[in-house]
mmCIF file with all atom_site columns, C-alpha atoms and ligand atoms in Angstrom:
data_model
loop_
_atom_site.group_PDB
_atom_site.id
_atom_site.type_symbol
_atom_site.label_atom_id
_atom_site.label_alt_id
_atom_site.label_comp_id
_atom_site.label_asym_id
_atom_site.label_entity_id
_atom_site.label_seq_id
_atom_site.pdbx_PDB_ins_code
_atom_site.Cartn_x
_atom_site.Cartn_y
_atom_site.Cartn_z
_atom_site.occupancy
_atom_site.B_iso_or_equiv
_atom_site.pdbx_formal_charge
_atom_site.auth_seq_id
_atom_site.auth_comp_id
_atom_site.auth_asym_id
_atom_site.auth_atom_id
_atom_site.pdbx_PDB_model_num
ATOM   1   C  CA  . UNK A 1 1   ? 121.801 19.660 104.996 1.00 0.00 ? 603 UNK A CA  1
ATOM   2   C  CA  . UNK A 1 2   ? 123.300 20.949 101.749 1.00 0.00 ? 604 UNK A CA  1
ATOM   3   C  CA  . UNK A 1 3   ? 122.405 24.374 100.422 1.00 0.00 ? 605 UNK A CA  1
ATOM   4   C  CA  . UNK A 1 4   ? 120.393 22.803 97.651  1.00 0.00 ? 606 UNK A CA  1
ATOM   5   C  CA  . UNK A 1 5   ? 118.416 20.542 99.991  1.00 0.00 ? 607 UNK A CA  1
ATOM   6   C  CA  . UNK A 1 6   ? 117.729 23.521 102.222 1.00 0.00 ? 608 UNK A CA  1
ATOM   7   C  CA  . UNK A 1 7   ? 116.460 25.541 99.266  1.00 0.00 ? 609 UNK A CA  1
ATOM   8   C  CA  . UNK A 1 8   ? 114.272 22.640 98.123  1.00 0.00 ? 610 UNK A CA  1
ATOM   9   C  CA  . UNK A 1 9   ? 112.739 22.462 101.578 1.00 0.00 ? 611 UNK A CA  1
ATOM   10  C  CA  . UNK A 1 10  ? 112.033 26.187 101.513 1.00 0.00 ? 612 UNK A CA  1
ATOM   11  C  CA  . UNK A 1 11  ? 110.499 25.960 98.022  1.00 0.00 ? 613 UNK A CA  1
ATOM   12  C  CA  . UNK A 1 12  ? 108.252 23.056 99.046  1.00 0.00 ? 614 UNK A CA  1
ATOM   13  C  CA  . UNK A 1 13  ? 105.949 25.475 100.872 1.00 0.00 ? 615 UNK A CA  1
ATOM   14  C  CA  . UNK A 1 14  ? 106.250 28.362 98.423  1.00 0.00 ? 616 UNK A CA  1
ATOM   15  C  CA  . UNK A 1 15  ? 103.216 30.548 97.753  1.00 0.00 ? 617 UNK A CA  1
ATOM   16  C  CA  . UNK A 1 16  ? 104.976 33.366 95.912  1.00 0.00 ? 618 UNK A CA  1
ATOM   17  C  CA  . UNK A 1 17  ? 102.817 33.038 92.812  1.00 0.00 ? 619 UNK A CA  1
ATOM   18  C  CA  . UNK A 1 18  ? 99.375  31.852 91.745  1.00 0.00 ? 620 UNK A CA  1
ATOM   19  C  CA  . UNK A 1 19  ? 100.689 28.484 90.549  1.00 0.00 ? 621 UNK A CA  1
ATOM   20  C  CA  . UNK A 1 20  ? 100.842 27.414 94.189  1.00 0.00 ? 622 UNK A CA  1
ATOM   21  C  CA  . UNK A 1 21  ? 97.040  27.140 94.316  1.00 0.00 ? 623 UNK A CA  1
ATOM   22  C  CA  . UNK A 1 22  ? 96.564  24.166 92.023  1.00 0.00 ? 624 UNK A CA  1
ATOM   23  C  CA  . UNK A 1 23  ? 99.813  22.228 92.214  1.00 0.00 ? 625 UNK A CA  1
ATOM   24  C  CA  . UNK A 1 24  ? 100.041 18.808 93.855  1.00 0.00 ? 626 UNK A CA  1
ATOM   25  C  CA  . UNK A 1 25  ? 103.616 19.500 94.904  1.00 0.00 ? 627 UNK A CA  1
ATOM   26  C  CA  . UNK A 1 26  ? 106.563 21.720 94.043  1.00 0.00 ? 628 UNK A CA  1
ATOM   27  C  CA  . UNK A 1 27  ? 108.884 20.110 91.491  1.00 0.00 ? 629 UNK A CA  1
ATOM   28  C  CA  . UNK A 1 28  ? 112.169 21.632 92.588  1.00 0.00 ? 630 UNK A CA  1
ATOM   29  C  CA  . UNK A 1 29  ? 114.771 19.712 90.575  1.00 0.00 ? 631 UNK A CA  1
ATOM   30  C  CA  . UNK A 1 30  ? 116.629 16.429 90.505  1.00 0.00 ? 632 UNK A CA  1
ATOM   31  C  CA  . UNK A 1 31  ? 120.139 15.097 90.109  1.00 0.00 ? 633 UNK A CA  1
ATOM   32  C  CA  . UNK A 1 32  ? 123.716 15.607 91.217  1.00 0.00 ? 634 UNK A CA  1
ATOM   33  C  CA  . UNK A 1 33  ? 124.203 18.777 93.328  1.00 0.00 ? 635 UNK A CA  1
ATOM   34  C  CA  . UNK A 1 34  ? 127.776 18.871 91.955  1.00 0.00 ? 636 UNK A CA  1
ATOM   35  C  CA  . UNK A 1 35  ? 126.811 18.343 88.326  1.00 0.00 ? 637 UNK A CA  1
ATOM   36  C  CA  . UNK A 1 36  ? 128.839 19.883 85.502  1.00 0.00 ? 638 UNK A CA  1
ATOM   37  C  CA  . UNK A 1 37  ? 125.768 19.812 83.276  1.00 0.00 ? 639 UNK A CA  1
ATOM   38  C  CA  . UNK A 1 38  ? 122.431 21.412 84.101  1.00 0.00 ? 640 UNK A CA  1
ATOM   39  C  CA  . UNK A 1 39  ? 119.290 21.183 81.955  1.00 0.00 ? 641 UNK A CA  1
ATOM   40  C  CA  . UNK A 1 40  ? 116.578 23.806 82.329  1.00 0.00 ? 642 UNK A CA  1
ATOM   41  C  CA  . UNK A 1 41  ? 113.078 23.022 81.038  1.00 0.00 ? 643 UNK A CA  1
ATOM   42  C  CA  . UNK A 1 42  ? 109.889 25.050 81.201  1.00 0.00 ? 644 UNK A CA  1
ATOM   43  C  CA  . UNK A 1 43  ? 107.399 23.862 83.789  1.00 0.00 ? 645 UNK A CA  1
ATOM   44  C  CA  . UNK A 1 44  ? 106.219 20.610 85.328  1.00 0.00 ? 646 UNK A CA  1
ATOM   45  C  CA  . UNK A 1 45  ? 103.450 18.803 83.486  1.00 0.00 ? 647 UNK A CA  1
ATOM   46  C  CA  . UNK A 1 46  ? 100.911 16.365 84.860  1.00 0.00 ? 648 UNK A CA  1
ATOM   47  C  CA  . UNK A 1 47  ? 103.289 13.466 85.437  1.00 0.00 ? 649 UNK A CA  1
ATOM   48  C  CA  . UNK A 1 48  ? 105.873 15.716 87.052  1.00 0.00 ? 650 UNK A CA  1
ATOM   49  C  CA  . UNK A 1 49  ? 103.282 17.338 89.322  1.00 0.00 ? 651 UNK A CA  1
ATOM   50  C  CA  . UNK A 1 50  ? 102.195 13.894 90.521  1.00 0.00 ? 652 UNK A CA  1
ATOM   51  C  CA  . UNK A 1 51  ? 105.665 12.381 90.898  1.00 0.00 ? 653 UNK A CA  1
ATOM   52  C  CA  . UNK A 1 52  ? 107.552 15.458 92.117  1.00 0.00 ? 654 UNK A CA  1
ATOM   53  C  CA  . UNK A 1 53  ? 110.377 15.031 89.606  1.00 0.00 ? 655 UNK A CA  1
ATOM   54  C  CA  . UNK A 1 54  ? 111.124 16.980 86.406  1.00 0.00 ? 656 UNK A CA  1
ATOM   55  C  CA  . UNK A 1 55  ? 110.839 15.327 82.993  1.00 0.00 ? 657 UNK A CA  1
ATOM   56  C  CA  . UNK A 1 56  ? 109.321 11.987 83.934  1.00 0.00 ? 658 UNK A CA  1
ATOM   57  C  CA  . UNK A 1 57  ? 106.609 11.978 81.233  1.00 0.00 ? 659 UNK A CA  1
ATOM   58  C  CA  . UNK A 1 58  ? 106.897 11.567 77.464  1.00 0.00 ? 660 UNK A CA  1
ATOM   59  C  CA  . UNK A 1 59  ? 109.259 14.529 77.004  1.00 0.00 ? 661 UNK A CA  1
ATOM   60  C  CA  . UNK A 1 60  ? 111.407 13.149 79.771  1.00 0.00 ? 662 UNK A CA  1
ATOM   61  C  CA  . UNK A 1 61  ? 111.717 9.755  78.115  1.00 0.00 ? 663 UNK A CA  1
ATOM   62  C  CA  . UNK A 1 62  ? 113.068 11.459 74.997  1.00 0.00 ? 664 UNK A CA  1
ATOM   63  C  CA  . UNK A 1 63  ? 115.428 13.575 77.085  1.00 0.00 ? 665 UNK A CA  1
ATOM   64  C  CA  . UNK A 1 64  ? 116.699 10.459 78.880  1.00 0.00 ? 666 UNK A CA  1
ATOM   65  C  CA  . UNK A 1 65  ? 117.280 8.728  75.547  1.00 0.00 ? 667 UNK A CA  1
ATOM   66  C  CA  . UNK A 1 66  ? 119.165 11.656 73.993  1.00 0.00 ? 668 UNK A CA  1
ATOM   67  C  CA  . UNK A 1 67  ? 121.245 12.029 77.164  1.00 0.00 ? 669 UNK A CA  1
ATOM   68  C  CA  . UNK A 1 68  ? 122.204 8.355  77.025  1.00 0.00 ? 670 UNK A CA  1
ATOM   69  C  CA  . UNK A 1 69  ? 122.878 8.248  73.292  1.00 0.00 ? 671 UNK A CA  1
ATOM   70  C  CA  . UNK A 1 70  ? 124.730 11.548 72.842  1.00 0.00 ? 672 UNK A CA  1
ATOM   71  C  CA  . UNK A 1 71  ? 126.345 12.086 76.245  1.00 0.00 ? 673 UNK A CA  1
ATOM   72  C  CA  . UNK A 1 72  ? 126.587 8.572  77.639  1.00 0.00 ? 674 UNK A CA  1
ATOM   73  C  CA  . UNK A 1 73  ? 125.004 9.584  80.950  1.00 0.00 ? 675 UNK A CA  1
ATOM   74  C  CA  . UNK A 1 74  ? 121.773 9.118  82.844  1.00 0.00 ? 676 UNK A CA  1
ATOM   75  C  CA  . UNK A 1 75  ? 119.884 11.775 84.791  1.00 0.00 ? 677 UNK A CA  1
ATOM   76  C  CA  . UNK A 1 76  ? 121.704 11.087 88.049  1.00 0.00 ? 678 UNK A CA  1
ATOM   77  C  CA  . UNK A 1 77  ? 124.899 12.394 86.464  1.00 0.00 ? 679 UNK A CA  1
ATOM   78  C  CA  . UNK A 1 78  ? 123.496 15.834 85.659  1.00 0.00 ? 680 UNK A CA  1
ATOM   79  C  CA  . UNK A 1 79  ? 120.929 18.138 87.238  1.00 0.00 ? 681 UNK A CA  1
ATOM   80  C  CA  . UNK A 1 80  ? 117.484 18.929 85.813  1.00 0.00 ? 682 UNK A CA  1
ATOM   81  C  CA  . UNK A 1 81  ? 115.390 21.943 86.760  1.00 0.00 ? 683 UNK A CA  1
ATOM   82  C  CA  . UNK A 1 82  ? 112.579 24.036 85.303  1.00 0.00 ? 684 UNK A CA  1
ATOM   83  C  CA  . UNK A 1 83  ? 111.890 27.758 84.909  1.00 0.00 ? 685 UNK A CA  1
ATOM   84  C  CA  . UNK A 1 84  ? 108.823 27.459 87.148  1.00 0.00 ? 686 UNK A CA  1
ATOM   85  C  CA  . UNK A 1 85  ? 108.593 24.808 89.827  1.00 0.00 ? 687 UNK A CA  1
ATOM   86  C  CA  . UNK A 1 86  ? 104.829 24.354 89.909  1.00 0.00 ? 688 UNK A CA  1
ATOM   87  C  CA  . UNK A 1 87  ? 102.553 22.990 87.194  1.00 0.00 ? 689 UNK A CA  1
ATOM   88  C  CA  . UNK A 1 88  ? 100.543 25.603 85.294  1.00 0.00 ? 690 UNK A CA  1
ATOM   89  C  CA  . UNK A 1 89  ? 96.867  24.525 85.134  1.00 0.00 ? 691 UNK A CA  1
ATOM   90  C  CA  . UNK A 1 90  ? 96.054  22.618 81.918  1.00 0.00 ? 692 UNK A CA  1
ATOM   91  C  CA  . UNK A 1 91  ? 99.696  22.955 80.917  1.00 0.00 ? 693 UNK A CA  1
ATOM   92  C  CA  . UNK A 1 92  ? 99.229  26.566 79.841  1.00 0.00 ? 694 UNK A CA  1
ATOM   93  C  CA  . UNK A 1 93  ? 102.343 28.677 79.393  1.00 0.00 ? 695 UNK A CA  1
ATOM   94  C  CA  . UNK A 1 94  ? 103.822 30.146 82.547  1.00 0.00 ? 696 UNK A CA  1
ATOM   95  C  CA  . UNK A 1 95  ? 103.001 33.858 82.866  1.00 0.00 ? 697 UNK A CA  1
ATOM   96  C  CA  . UNK A 1 96  ? 105.644 36.589 83.130  1.00 0.00 ? 698 UNK A CA  1
ATOM   97  C  CA  . UNK A 1 97  ? 104.804 37.301 86.770  1.00 0.00 ? 699 UNK A CA  1
ATOM   98  C  CA  . UNK A 1 98  ? 105.073 33.591 87.621  1.00 0.00 ? 700 UNK A CA  1
ATOM   99  C  CA  . UNK A 1 99  ? 108.434 33.285 85.878  1.00 0.00 ? 701 UNK A CA  1
ATOM   100 C  CA  . UNK A 1 100 ? 109.650 36.364 87.747  1.00 0.00 ? 702 UNK A CA  1
ATOM   101 C  CA  . UNK A 1 101 ? 108.404 35.078 91.110  1.00 0.00 ? 703 UNK A CA  1
ATOM   102 C  CA  . UNK A 1 102 ? 110.113 31.735 90.617  1.00 0.00 ? 704 UNK A CA  1
ATOM   103 C  CA  . UNK A 1 103 ? 113.357 33.010 89.095  1.00 0.00 ? 705 UNK A CA  1
ATOM   104 C  CA  . UNK A 1 104 ? 115.283 33.321 92.402  1.00 0.00 ? 706 UNK A CA  1
ATOM   105 C  CA  . UNK A 1 105 ? 115.068 29.533 92.868  1.00 0.00 ? 707 UNK A CA  1
ATOM   106 C  CA  . UNK A 1 106 ? 116.665 28.877 89.497  1.00 0.00 ? 708 UNK A CA  1
ATOM   107 C  CA  . UNK A 1 107 ? 119.288 31.552 90.088  1.00 0.00 ? 709 UNK A CA  1
ATOM   108 C  CA  . UNK A 1 108 ? 120.148 29.917 93.436  1.00 0.00 ? 710 UNK A CA  1
ATOM   109 C  CA  . UNK A 1 109 ? 120.291 26.479 91.824  1.00 0.00 ? 711 UNK A CA  1
ATOM   110 C  CA  . UNK A 1 110 ? 122.773 27.847 89.278  1.00 0.00 ? 712 UNK A CA  1
ATOM   111 C  CA  . UNK A 1 111 ? 124.827 29.546 92.022  1.00 0.00 ? 713 UNK A CA  1
ATOM   112 C  CA  . UNK A 1 112 ? 124.956 26.435 94.197  1.00 0.00 ? 714 UNK A CA  1
ATOM   113 C  CA  . UNK A 1 113 ? 125.608 23.888 91.442  1.00 0.00 ? 715 UNK A CA  1
ATOM   114 C  CA  . UNK A 1 114 ? 127.932 26.048 89.332  1.00 0.00 ? 716 UNK A CA  1
ATOM   115 C  CA  . UNK A 1 115 ? 127.615 23.895 86.237  1.00 0.00 ? 717 UNK A CA  1
ATOM   116 C  CA  . UNK A 1 116 ? 130.131 24.067 83.400  1.00 0.00 ? 718 UNK A CA  1
ATOM   117 C  CA  . UNK A 1 117 ? 127.372 23.894 80.805  1.00 0.00 ? 719 UNK A CA  1
ATOM   118 C  CA  . UNK A 1 118 ? 123.714 24.905 81.004  1.00 0.00 ? 720 UNK A CA  1
ATOM   119 C  CA  . UNK A 1 119 ? 121.458 23.447 78.316  1.00 0.00 ? 721 UNK A CA  1
ATOM   120 C  CA  . UNK A 1 120 ? 118.204 25.374 77.985  1.00 0.00 ? 722 UNK A CA  1
ATOM   121 C  CA  . UNK A 1 121 ? 115.303 23.360 76.619  1.00 0.00 ? 723 UNK A CA  1
ATOM   122 C  CA  . UNK A 1 122 ? 112.960 25.526 74.556  1.00 0.00 ? 724 UNK A CA  1
ATOM   123 C  CA  . UNK A 1 123 ? 111.930 29.160 74.471  1.00 0.00 ? 725 UNK A CA  1
ATOM   124 C  CA  . UNK A 1 124 ? 111.086 29.850 78.100  1.00 0.00 ? 726 UNK A CA  1
ATOM   125 C  CA  . UNK A 1 125 ? 114.401 28.773 79.603  1.00 0.00 ? 727 UNK A CA  1
ATOM   126 C  CA  . UNK A 1 126 ? 116.393 30.221 76.716  1.00 0.00 ? 728 UNK A CA  1
ATOM   127 C  CA  . UNK A 1 127 ? 114.731 33.625 76.750  1.00 0.00 ? 729 UNK A CA  1
ATOM   128 C  CA  . UNK A 1 128 ? 114.973 33.878 80.525  1.00 0.00 ? 730 UNK A CA  1
ATOM   129 C  CA  . UNK A 1 129 ? 118.638 32.929 80.883  1.00 0.00 ? 731 UNK A CA  1
ATOM   130 C  CA  . UNK A 1 130 ? 119.977 34.512 77.683  1.00 0.00 ? 732 UNK A CA  1
ATOM   131 C  CA  . UNK A 1 131 ? 117.846 37.618 78.312  1.00 0.00 ? 733 UNK A CA  1
ATOM   132 C  CA  . UNK A 1 132 ? 116.733 37.645 74.700  1.00 0.00 ? 734 UNK A CA  1
ATOM   133 C  CA  . UNK A 1 133 ? 113.457 37.940 72.817  1.00 0.00 ? 735 UNK A CA  1
ATOM   134 C  CA  . UNK A 1 134 ? 114.773 35.858 69.933  1.00 0.00 ? 736 UNK A CA  1
ATOM   135 C  CA  . UNK A 1 135 ? 113.150 32.472 69.472  1.00 0.00 ? 737 UNK A CA  1
ATOM   136 C  CA  . UNK A 1 136 ? 114.921 29.168 69.948  1.00 0.00 ? 738 UNK A CA  1
ATOM   137 C  CA  . UNK A 1 137 ? 115.147 28.469 66.198  1.00 0.00 ? 739 UNK A CA  1
ATOM   138 C  CA  . UNK A 1 138 ? 117.257 31.593 65.741  1.00 0.00 ? 740 UNK A CA  1
ATOM   139 C  CA  . UNK A 1 139 ? 119.515 31.287 68.760  1.00 0.00 ? 741 UNK A CA  1
ATOM   140 C  CA  . UNK A 1 140 ? 120.277 27.555 68.787  1.00 0.00 ? 742 UNK A CA  1
ATOM   141 C  CA  . UNK A 1 141 ? 123.246 26.084 66.937  1.00 0.00 ? 743 UNK A CA  1
ATOM   142 C  CA  . UNK A 1 142 ? 125.936 27.722 69.049  1.00 0.00 ? 744 UNK A CA  1
ATOM   143 C  CA  . UNK A 1 143 ? 127.084 28.225 72.611  1.00 0.00 ? 745 UNK A CA  1
ATOM   144 C  CA  . UNK A 1 144 ? 126.943 31.497 74.571  1.00 0.00 ? 746 UNK A CA  1
ATOM   145 C  CA  . UNK A 1 145 ? 129.039 32.723 77.491  1.00 0.00 ? 747 UNK A CA  1
ATOM   146 C  CA  . UNK A 1 146 ? 126.980 32.530 80.673  1.00 0.00 ? 748 UNK A CA  1
ATOM   147 C  CA  . UNK A 1 147 ? 128.809 33.868 83.713  1.00 0.00 ? 749 UNK A CA  1
ATOM   148 C  CA  . UNK A 1 148 ? 131.586 31.369 84.278  1.00 0.00 ? 750 UNK A CA  1
ATOM   149 C  CA  . UNK A 1 149 ? 129.607 28.763 82.351  1.00 0.00 ? 751 UNK A CA  1
ATOM   150 C  CA  . UNK A 1 150 ? 128.542 28.109 78.782  1.00 0.00 ? 752 UNK A CA  1
ATOM   151 C  CA  . UNK A 1 151 ? 124.933 28.148 77.709  1.00 0.00 ? 753 UNK A CA  1
ATOM   152 C  CA  . UNK A 1 152 ? 123.777 25.838 74.920  1.00 0.00 ? 754 UNK A CA  1
ATOM   153 C  CA  . UNK A 1 153 ? 120.211 26.484 73.807  1.00 0.00 ? 755 UNK A CA  1
ATOM   154 C  CA  . UNK A 1 154 ? 118.220 23.700 72.220  1.00 0.00 ? 756 UNK A CA  1
ATOM   155 C  CA  . UNK A 1 155 ? 114.639 22.736 71.479  1.00 0.00 ? 757 UNK A CA  1
ATOM   156 C  CA  . UNK A 1 156 ? 112.258 21.507 74.120  1.00 0.00 ? 758 UNK A CA  1
ATOM   157 C  CA  . UNK A 1 157 ? 111.795 17.728 73.788  1.00 0.00 ? 759 UNK A CA  1
ATOM   158 C  CA  . UNK A 1 158 ? 108.026 18.292 73.487  1.00 0.00 ? 760 UNK A CA  1
ATOM   159 C  CA  . UNK A 1 159 ? 108.731 20.264 70.289  1.00 0.00 ? 761 UNK A CA  1
ATOM   160 C  CA  . UNK A 1 160 ? 110.799 17.360 69.018  1.00 0.00 ? 762 UNK A CA  1
ATOM   161 C  CA  . UNK A 1 161 ? 107.939 14.966 69.804  1.00 0.00 ? 763 UNK A CA  1
ATOM   162 C  CA  . UNK A 1 162 ? 105.576 17.192 67.826  1.00 0.00 ? 764 UNK A CA  1
ATOM   163 C  CA  . UNK A 1 163 ? 107.879 17.974 64.906  1.00 0.00 ? 765 UNK A CA  1
ATOM   164 C  CA  . UNK A 1 164 ? 109.870 14.794 64.505  1.00 0.00 ? 766 UNK A CA  1
ATOM   165 C  CA  . UNK A 1 165 ? 113.207 13.804 63.034  1.00 0.00 ? 767 UNK A CA  1
ATOM   166 C  CA  . UNK A 1 166 ? 114.762 17.085 61.927  1.00 0.00 ? 768 UNK A CA  1
ATOM   167 C  CA  . UNK A 1 167 ? 114.282 18.679 65.346  1.00 0.00 ? 769 UNK A CA  1
ATOM   168 C  CA  . UNK A 1 168 ? 115.618 15.594 67.114  1.00 0.00 ? 770 UNK A CA  1
ATOM   169 C  CA  . UNK A 1 169 ? 118.697 15.696 64.869  1.00 0.00 ? 771 UNK A CA  1
ATOM   170 C  CA  . UNK A 1 170 ? 119.297 19.346 65.795  1.00 0.00 ? 772 UNK A CA  1
ATOM   171 C  CA  . UNK A 1 171 ? 118.914 18.502 69.490  1.00 0.00 ? 773 UNK A CA  1
ATOM   172 C  CA  . UNK A 1 172 ? 121.500 15.783 69.048  1.00 0.00 ? 774 UNK A CA  1
ATOM   173 C  CA  . UNK A 1 173 ? 123.969 18.193 67.496  1.00 0.00 ? 775 UNK A CA  1
ATOM   174 C  CA  . UNK A 1 174 ? 123.357 20.684 70.320  1.00 0.00 ? 776 UNK A CA  1
ATOM   175 C  CA  . UNK A 1 175 ? 124.110 17.964 72.874  1.00 0.00 ? 777 UNK A CA  1
ATOM   176 C  CA  . UNK A 1 176 ? 127.334 17.132 71.043  1.00 0.00 ? 778 UNK A CA  1
ATOM   177 C  CA  . UNK A 1 177 ? 128.256 20.818 71.377  1.00 0.00 ? 779 UNK A CA  1
ATOM   178 C  CA  . UNK A 1 178 ? 127.561 20.616 75.118  1.00 0.00 ? 780 UNK A CA  1
ATOM   179 C  CA  . UNK A 1 179 ? 129.655 17.454 75.364  1.00 0.00 ? 781 UNK A CA  1
ATOM   180 C  CA  . UNK A 1 180 ? 132.619 19.154 73.711  1.00 0.00 ? 782 UNK A CA  1
ATOM   181 C  CA  . UNK A 1 181 ? 132.396 22.124 76.101  1.00 0.00 ? 783 UNK A CA  1
ATOM   182 C  CA  . UNK A 1 182 ? 132.281 19.683 79.010  1.00 0.00 ? 784 UNK A CA  1
ATOM   183 C  CA  . UNK A 1 183 ? 135.445 17.990 77.747  1.00 0.00 ? 785 UNK A CA  1
ATOM   184 C  CA  . UNK A 1 184 ? 133.622 14.654 77.662  1.00 0.00 ? 786 UNK A CA  1
ATOM   185 C  CA  . UNK A 1 185 ? 134.701 13.794 74.121  1.00 0.00 ? 787 UNK A CA  1
HETATM 186 N  N1  . URA B 2 .   ? 108.304 19.810 80.366  1.00 0.00 ? 97  URA B N1  1
HETATM 187 C  C1  . URA B 2 .   ? 109.116 20.648 81.044  1.00 0.00 ? 97  URA B C1  1
HETATM 188 O  O1  . URA B 2 .   ? 109.472 21.708 80.566  1.00 0.00 ? 97  URA B O1  1
HETATM 189 N  N2  . URA B 2 .   ? 109.527 20.268 82.237  1.00 0.00 ? 97  URA B N2  1
HETATM 190 C  C2  . URA B 2 .   ? 109.196 19.111 82.799  1.00 0.00 ? 97  URA B C2  1
HETATM 191 O  O2  . URA B 2 .   ? 109.640 18.854 83.903  1.00 0.00 ? 97  URA B O2  1
HETATM 192 C  C3  . URA B 2 .   ? 108.358 18.256 82.074  1.00 0.00 ? 97  URA B C3  1
HETATM 193 C  C4  . URA B 2 .   ? 107.918 18.620 80.863  1.00 0.00 ? 97  URA B C4  1
HETATM 194 FE FE1 . SF4 B 3 .   ? 106.685 29.452 94.265  1.00 0.00 ? 98  SF4 B FE1 1
HETATM 195 FE FE2 . SF4 B 3 .   ? 107.750 29.002 91.864  1.00 0.00 ? 98  SF4 B FE2 1
HETATM 196 FE FE3 . SF4 B 3 .   ? 105.710 27.521 92.706  1.00 0.00 ? 98  SF4 B FE3 1
HETATM 197 FE FE4 . SF4 B 3 .   ? 105.304 30.058 92.046  1.00 0.00 ? 98  SF4 B FE4 1
HETATM 198 S  S1  . SF4 B 3 .   ? 105.965 28.425 90.650  1.00 0.00 ? 98  SF4 B S1  1
HETATM 199 S  S2  . SF4 B 3 .   ? 104.514 29.043 93.892  1.00 0.00 ? 98  SF4 B S2  1
HETATM 200 S  S3  . SF4 B 3 .   ? 107.218 31.015 92.737  1.00 0.00 ? 98  SF4 B S3  1
HETATM 201 S  S4  . SF4 B 3 .   ? 107.756 27.589 93.619  1.00 0.00 ? 98  SF4 B S4  1
#
């Protein structure tokens, strides 16, 4: 078994935080264990909790579309994870102690996959990985050094679904930035 599969198996029974009580299943992550590109979202929603895969609901459809249109890839050619692996009840925000409890899984995913570019989707992933209190609107629009990788912050697709065209356009330009750093242009 690969390191990632082993970690997923370990996480499947995790009870390190209160989110374990009401989840259907742990949504560990999906995609290529050797991916150069890793997306990090916030937390599983209802669809993800039921299907066991990140970004399979409405936000995910938008993410899939932007990935195809701006990067020319589908989700099997990258890796997708979340800050917390279990669905918060009623889609509330994950709490600081839950984010902290779950963080080692994301850190291990980053260590094992060693992506070239990490794209953080929205405030939770961005604040956690960039170790900043600045909001996404302020920090997006450029890339940041992230260990041996680059970090490209962008909006969460749910924000784009709420806010519309201008946010989608900014997400597109952030993905073009990621593509350039990946050398895919
Ligand atoms: N929103 C997220 O942040 N992650 C998912 O997996 C689905 C929706
Ligand atoms: Fe464990 Fe993370 Fe799920 Fe909490 S959210 S129970 S830390 S896998």
